[in-house]
Short mmCIF file of C-alpha atoms in Angstrom, two decimals:
data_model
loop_
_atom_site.label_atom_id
_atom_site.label_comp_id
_atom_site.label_asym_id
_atom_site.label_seq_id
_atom_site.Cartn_x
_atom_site.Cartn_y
_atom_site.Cartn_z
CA UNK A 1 -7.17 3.25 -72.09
CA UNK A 2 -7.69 2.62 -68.59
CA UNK A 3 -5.48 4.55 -66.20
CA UNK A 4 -5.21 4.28 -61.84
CA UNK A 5 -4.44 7.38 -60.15
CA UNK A 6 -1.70 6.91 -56.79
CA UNK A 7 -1.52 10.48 -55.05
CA UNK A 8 0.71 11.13 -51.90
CA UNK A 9 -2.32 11.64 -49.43
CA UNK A 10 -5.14 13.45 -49.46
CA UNK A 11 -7.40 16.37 -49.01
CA UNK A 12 -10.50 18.57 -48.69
CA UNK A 13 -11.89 19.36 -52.43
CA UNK A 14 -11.41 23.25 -51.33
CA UNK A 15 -7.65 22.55 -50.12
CA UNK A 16 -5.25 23.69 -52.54
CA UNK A 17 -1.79 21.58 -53.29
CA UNK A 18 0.55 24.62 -53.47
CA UNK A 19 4.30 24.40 -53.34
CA UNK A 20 5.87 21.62 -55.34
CA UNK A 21 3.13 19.72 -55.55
CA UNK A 22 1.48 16.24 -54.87
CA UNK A 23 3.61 13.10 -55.49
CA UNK A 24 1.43 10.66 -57.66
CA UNK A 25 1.58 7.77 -59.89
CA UNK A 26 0.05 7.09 -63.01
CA UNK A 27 -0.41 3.82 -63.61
CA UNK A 28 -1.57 2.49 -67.58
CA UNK A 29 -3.45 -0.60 -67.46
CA UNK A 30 -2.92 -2.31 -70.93
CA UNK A 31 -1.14 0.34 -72.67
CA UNK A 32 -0.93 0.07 -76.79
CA UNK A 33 1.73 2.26 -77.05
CA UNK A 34 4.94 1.85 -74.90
CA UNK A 35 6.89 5.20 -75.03
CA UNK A 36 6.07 8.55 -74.30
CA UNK A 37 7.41 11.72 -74.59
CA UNK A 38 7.02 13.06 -70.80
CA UNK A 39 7.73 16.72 -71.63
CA UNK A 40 5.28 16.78 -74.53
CA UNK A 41 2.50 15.34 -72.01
CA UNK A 42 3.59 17.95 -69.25
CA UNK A 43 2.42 20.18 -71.78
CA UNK A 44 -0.65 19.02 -73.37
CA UNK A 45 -2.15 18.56 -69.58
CA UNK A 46 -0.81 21.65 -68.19
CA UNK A 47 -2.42 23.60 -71.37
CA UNK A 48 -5.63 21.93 -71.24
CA UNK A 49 -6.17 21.90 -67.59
CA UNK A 50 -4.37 25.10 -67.66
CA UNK A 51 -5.66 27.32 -64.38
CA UNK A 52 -7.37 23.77 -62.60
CA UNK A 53 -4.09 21.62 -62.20
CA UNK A 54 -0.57 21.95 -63.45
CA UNK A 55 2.29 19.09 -63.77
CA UNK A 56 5.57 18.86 -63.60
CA UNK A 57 9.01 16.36 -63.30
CA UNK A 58 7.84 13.71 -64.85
CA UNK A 59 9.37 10.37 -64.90
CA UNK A 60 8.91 6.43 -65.57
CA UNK A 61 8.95 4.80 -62.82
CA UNK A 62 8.79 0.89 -61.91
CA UNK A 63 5.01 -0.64 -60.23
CA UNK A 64 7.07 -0.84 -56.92
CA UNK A 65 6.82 2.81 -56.44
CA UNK A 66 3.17 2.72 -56.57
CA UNK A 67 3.14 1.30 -52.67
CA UNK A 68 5.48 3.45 -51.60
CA UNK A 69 3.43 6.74 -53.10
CA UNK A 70 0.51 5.60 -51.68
CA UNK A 71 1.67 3.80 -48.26
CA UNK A 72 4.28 6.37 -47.12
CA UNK A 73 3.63 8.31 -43.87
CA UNK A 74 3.66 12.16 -45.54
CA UNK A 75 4.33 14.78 -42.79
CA UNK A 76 2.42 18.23 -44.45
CA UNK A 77 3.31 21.39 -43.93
CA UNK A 78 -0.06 23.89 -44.57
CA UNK A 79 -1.57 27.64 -44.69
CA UNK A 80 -4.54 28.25 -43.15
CA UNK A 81 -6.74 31.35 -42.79
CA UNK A 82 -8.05 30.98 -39.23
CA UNK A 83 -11.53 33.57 -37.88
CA UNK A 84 -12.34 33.73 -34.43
CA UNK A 85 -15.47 35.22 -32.83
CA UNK A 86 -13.66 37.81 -31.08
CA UNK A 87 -10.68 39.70 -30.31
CA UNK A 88 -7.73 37.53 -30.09
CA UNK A 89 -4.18 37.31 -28.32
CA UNK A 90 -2.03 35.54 -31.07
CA UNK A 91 0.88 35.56 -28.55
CA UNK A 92 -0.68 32.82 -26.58
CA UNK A 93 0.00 30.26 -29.55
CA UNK A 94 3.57 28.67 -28.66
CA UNK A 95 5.49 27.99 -32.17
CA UNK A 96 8.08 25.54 -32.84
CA UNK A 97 7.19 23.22 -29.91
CA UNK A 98 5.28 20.02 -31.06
CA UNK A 99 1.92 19.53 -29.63
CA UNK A 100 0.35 16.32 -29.21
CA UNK A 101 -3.38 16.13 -29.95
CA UNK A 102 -6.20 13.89 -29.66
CA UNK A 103 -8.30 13.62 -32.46
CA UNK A 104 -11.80 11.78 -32.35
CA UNK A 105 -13.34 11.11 -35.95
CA UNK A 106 -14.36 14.50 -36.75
CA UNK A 107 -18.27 14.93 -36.80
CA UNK A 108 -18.19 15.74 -40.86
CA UNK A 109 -16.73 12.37 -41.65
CA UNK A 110 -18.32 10.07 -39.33
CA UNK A 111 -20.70 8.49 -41.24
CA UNK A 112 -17.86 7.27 -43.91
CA UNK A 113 -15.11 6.51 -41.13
CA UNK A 114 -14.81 4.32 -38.15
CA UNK A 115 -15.12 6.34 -34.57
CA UNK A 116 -12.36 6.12 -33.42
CA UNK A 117 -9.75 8.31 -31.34
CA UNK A 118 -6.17 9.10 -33.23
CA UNK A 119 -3.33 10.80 -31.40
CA UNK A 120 -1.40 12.70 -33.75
CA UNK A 121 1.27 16.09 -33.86
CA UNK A 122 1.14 19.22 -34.65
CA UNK A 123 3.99 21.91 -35.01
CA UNK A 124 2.89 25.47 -35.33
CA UNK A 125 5.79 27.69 -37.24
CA UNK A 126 4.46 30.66 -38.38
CA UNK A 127 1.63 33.18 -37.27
CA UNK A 128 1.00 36.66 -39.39
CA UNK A 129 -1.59 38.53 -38.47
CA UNK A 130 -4.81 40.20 -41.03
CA UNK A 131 -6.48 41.77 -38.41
CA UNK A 132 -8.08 41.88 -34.74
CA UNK A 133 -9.66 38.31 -35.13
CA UNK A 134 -8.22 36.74 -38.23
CA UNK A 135 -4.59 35.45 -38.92
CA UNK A 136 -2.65 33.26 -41.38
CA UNK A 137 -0.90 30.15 -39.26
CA UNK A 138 1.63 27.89 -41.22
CA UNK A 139 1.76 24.38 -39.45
CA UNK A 140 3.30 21.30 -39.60
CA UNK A 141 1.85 18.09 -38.84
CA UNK A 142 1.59 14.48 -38.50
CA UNK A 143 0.08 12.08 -41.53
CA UNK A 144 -4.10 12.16 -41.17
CA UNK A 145 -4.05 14.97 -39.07
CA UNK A 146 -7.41 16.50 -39.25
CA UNK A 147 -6.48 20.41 -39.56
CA UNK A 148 -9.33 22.00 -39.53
CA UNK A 149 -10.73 20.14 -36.69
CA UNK A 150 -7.39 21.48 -35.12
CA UNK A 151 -8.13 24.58 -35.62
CA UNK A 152 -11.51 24.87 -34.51
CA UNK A 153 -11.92 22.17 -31.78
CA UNK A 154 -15.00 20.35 -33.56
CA UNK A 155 -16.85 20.80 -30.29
CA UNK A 156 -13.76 19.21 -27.90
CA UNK A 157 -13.39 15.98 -30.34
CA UNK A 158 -9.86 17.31 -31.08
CA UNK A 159 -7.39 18.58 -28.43
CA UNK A 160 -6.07 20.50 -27.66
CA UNK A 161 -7.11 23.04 -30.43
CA UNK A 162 -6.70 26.34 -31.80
CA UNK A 163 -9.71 27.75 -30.21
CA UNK A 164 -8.90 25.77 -26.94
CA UNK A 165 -5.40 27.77 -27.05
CA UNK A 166 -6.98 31.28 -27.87
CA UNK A 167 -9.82 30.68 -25.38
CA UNK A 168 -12.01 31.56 -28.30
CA UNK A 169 -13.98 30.63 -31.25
CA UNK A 170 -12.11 29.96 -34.49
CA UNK A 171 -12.66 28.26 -37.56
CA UNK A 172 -10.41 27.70 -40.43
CA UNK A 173 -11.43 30.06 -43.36
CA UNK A 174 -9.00 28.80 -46.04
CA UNK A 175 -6.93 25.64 -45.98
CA UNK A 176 -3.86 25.35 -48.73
CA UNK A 177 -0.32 22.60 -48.79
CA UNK A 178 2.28 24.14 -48.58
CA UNK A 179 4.35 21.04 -48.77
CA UNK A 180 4.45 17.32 -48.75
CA UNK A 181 7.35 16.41 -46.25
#
C-alpha cells in the first residue's frame, strides 16, 4: 500500500505539535480495501506509536482537501524556552502589539533554501518568567515565520529580534505548537 502524507505546515524535528494537533491528510494510493473503521485505526496507531505520536478526529475526506491542508496560510501560536547571556529586563518586551520583522534565510537553512529576505509578524502574548535570564514566551505569528531566528537574531538576519529587544543574548532553548490557527 502506498500512502502520501499532507500535514498543515511544518517544523524543526525537536519542535513538539502540542495542543490539538497538526491538520493532515492521508492520502491511499490504490487502496484494496475501501472502508475503514476510523476509530479502530485511531487506536491501533495511537497504541503502537503510543508516547511518539498520538491521533485523533478522524474523518474521510474528498482529494480537494488535500490543497487546502497543504496550501493554507496557518497562523501558529508557540512556547518557547528562551536563555540569554545575562541578566534580563522582561518588561522591555511589549505584548499584544504585532511586530513586523524582517527575516533573511536563516544561516542553518541556506544551503537548502533560496536567500532571500521575507517580511513576516509576530505577536508576543505571554511572558512567565524561570529565572534571572531564562523565561517561557507564548507567541503568535505569521505562516514561515522563522522563530527561533526571532528569538535569537541569527546575527541581525532577522529583525527586529528577541535579543535586539532585551539588548542581550538569547537563544531559544525549547520550541513547542501550541496551536495551528
Amino acid at each position: 500500500m502506498q500512502l502520501k502524507f499532507h500535514g498543515a505546515g511544518r517544523e524543526d524535528v525537536d519542535v513538539l505539535m502540542l495542543g490539538k494537533g497538526r491538520p493532515f491528510i492521508v492520502e491511499i494510493l490504490q487502496p484494496e480495501i475501501r472502508s475503514l473503521d476510523l476509530e479502530k485505526l485511531c487506536e491501533k496507531v495511537n497504541k503502537k506509536f503510543e508516547g511518539k505520536i498520538s491521533i485523533n478526529s478522524l474523518e474521510i475526506v474528498p482529494k480537494s482537501e488535500v490543497a487546502i491542508v497543504k496550501n493554507n496560510v496557518h497562523e501558529k501560536i508557540y512556547l518557547a524556552i528562551v536563555s540569554c547571556e545575562s541578566m534580563i529586563e522582561i518588561k522591555k518586551l511589549v505584548l499584544n502589539k504585532k511586530i513586523n520583522v524582517s527575516q533573511r534565510t536563516p544561516e542553518r537553512v541556506e544551503k537548502r533554501r533560496a536567500d532571500l529576505v521575507r517580511e513576516k509578524w509576530v505577536t508576543l502574548l505571554k511572558t512567565n518568567p524561570i529565572n534571572e535570564k531564562e523565561f517561557e514566551l507564548e507567541l503568535k505569528t505569521a505562516h514561515g515565520t522563522y522563530v527561533k531566528e526571532f528569538i535569537s537574531g541569527d546575527n541581525e538576519r532577522s529583525t527586529p529580534s528577541i535579543s535586539s529587544m532585551l539588548e542581550v543574548k538569547c537563544v531559544c532553548k525549547q520550541l513547542d505548537v501550541l496551536e495551528i490557527c
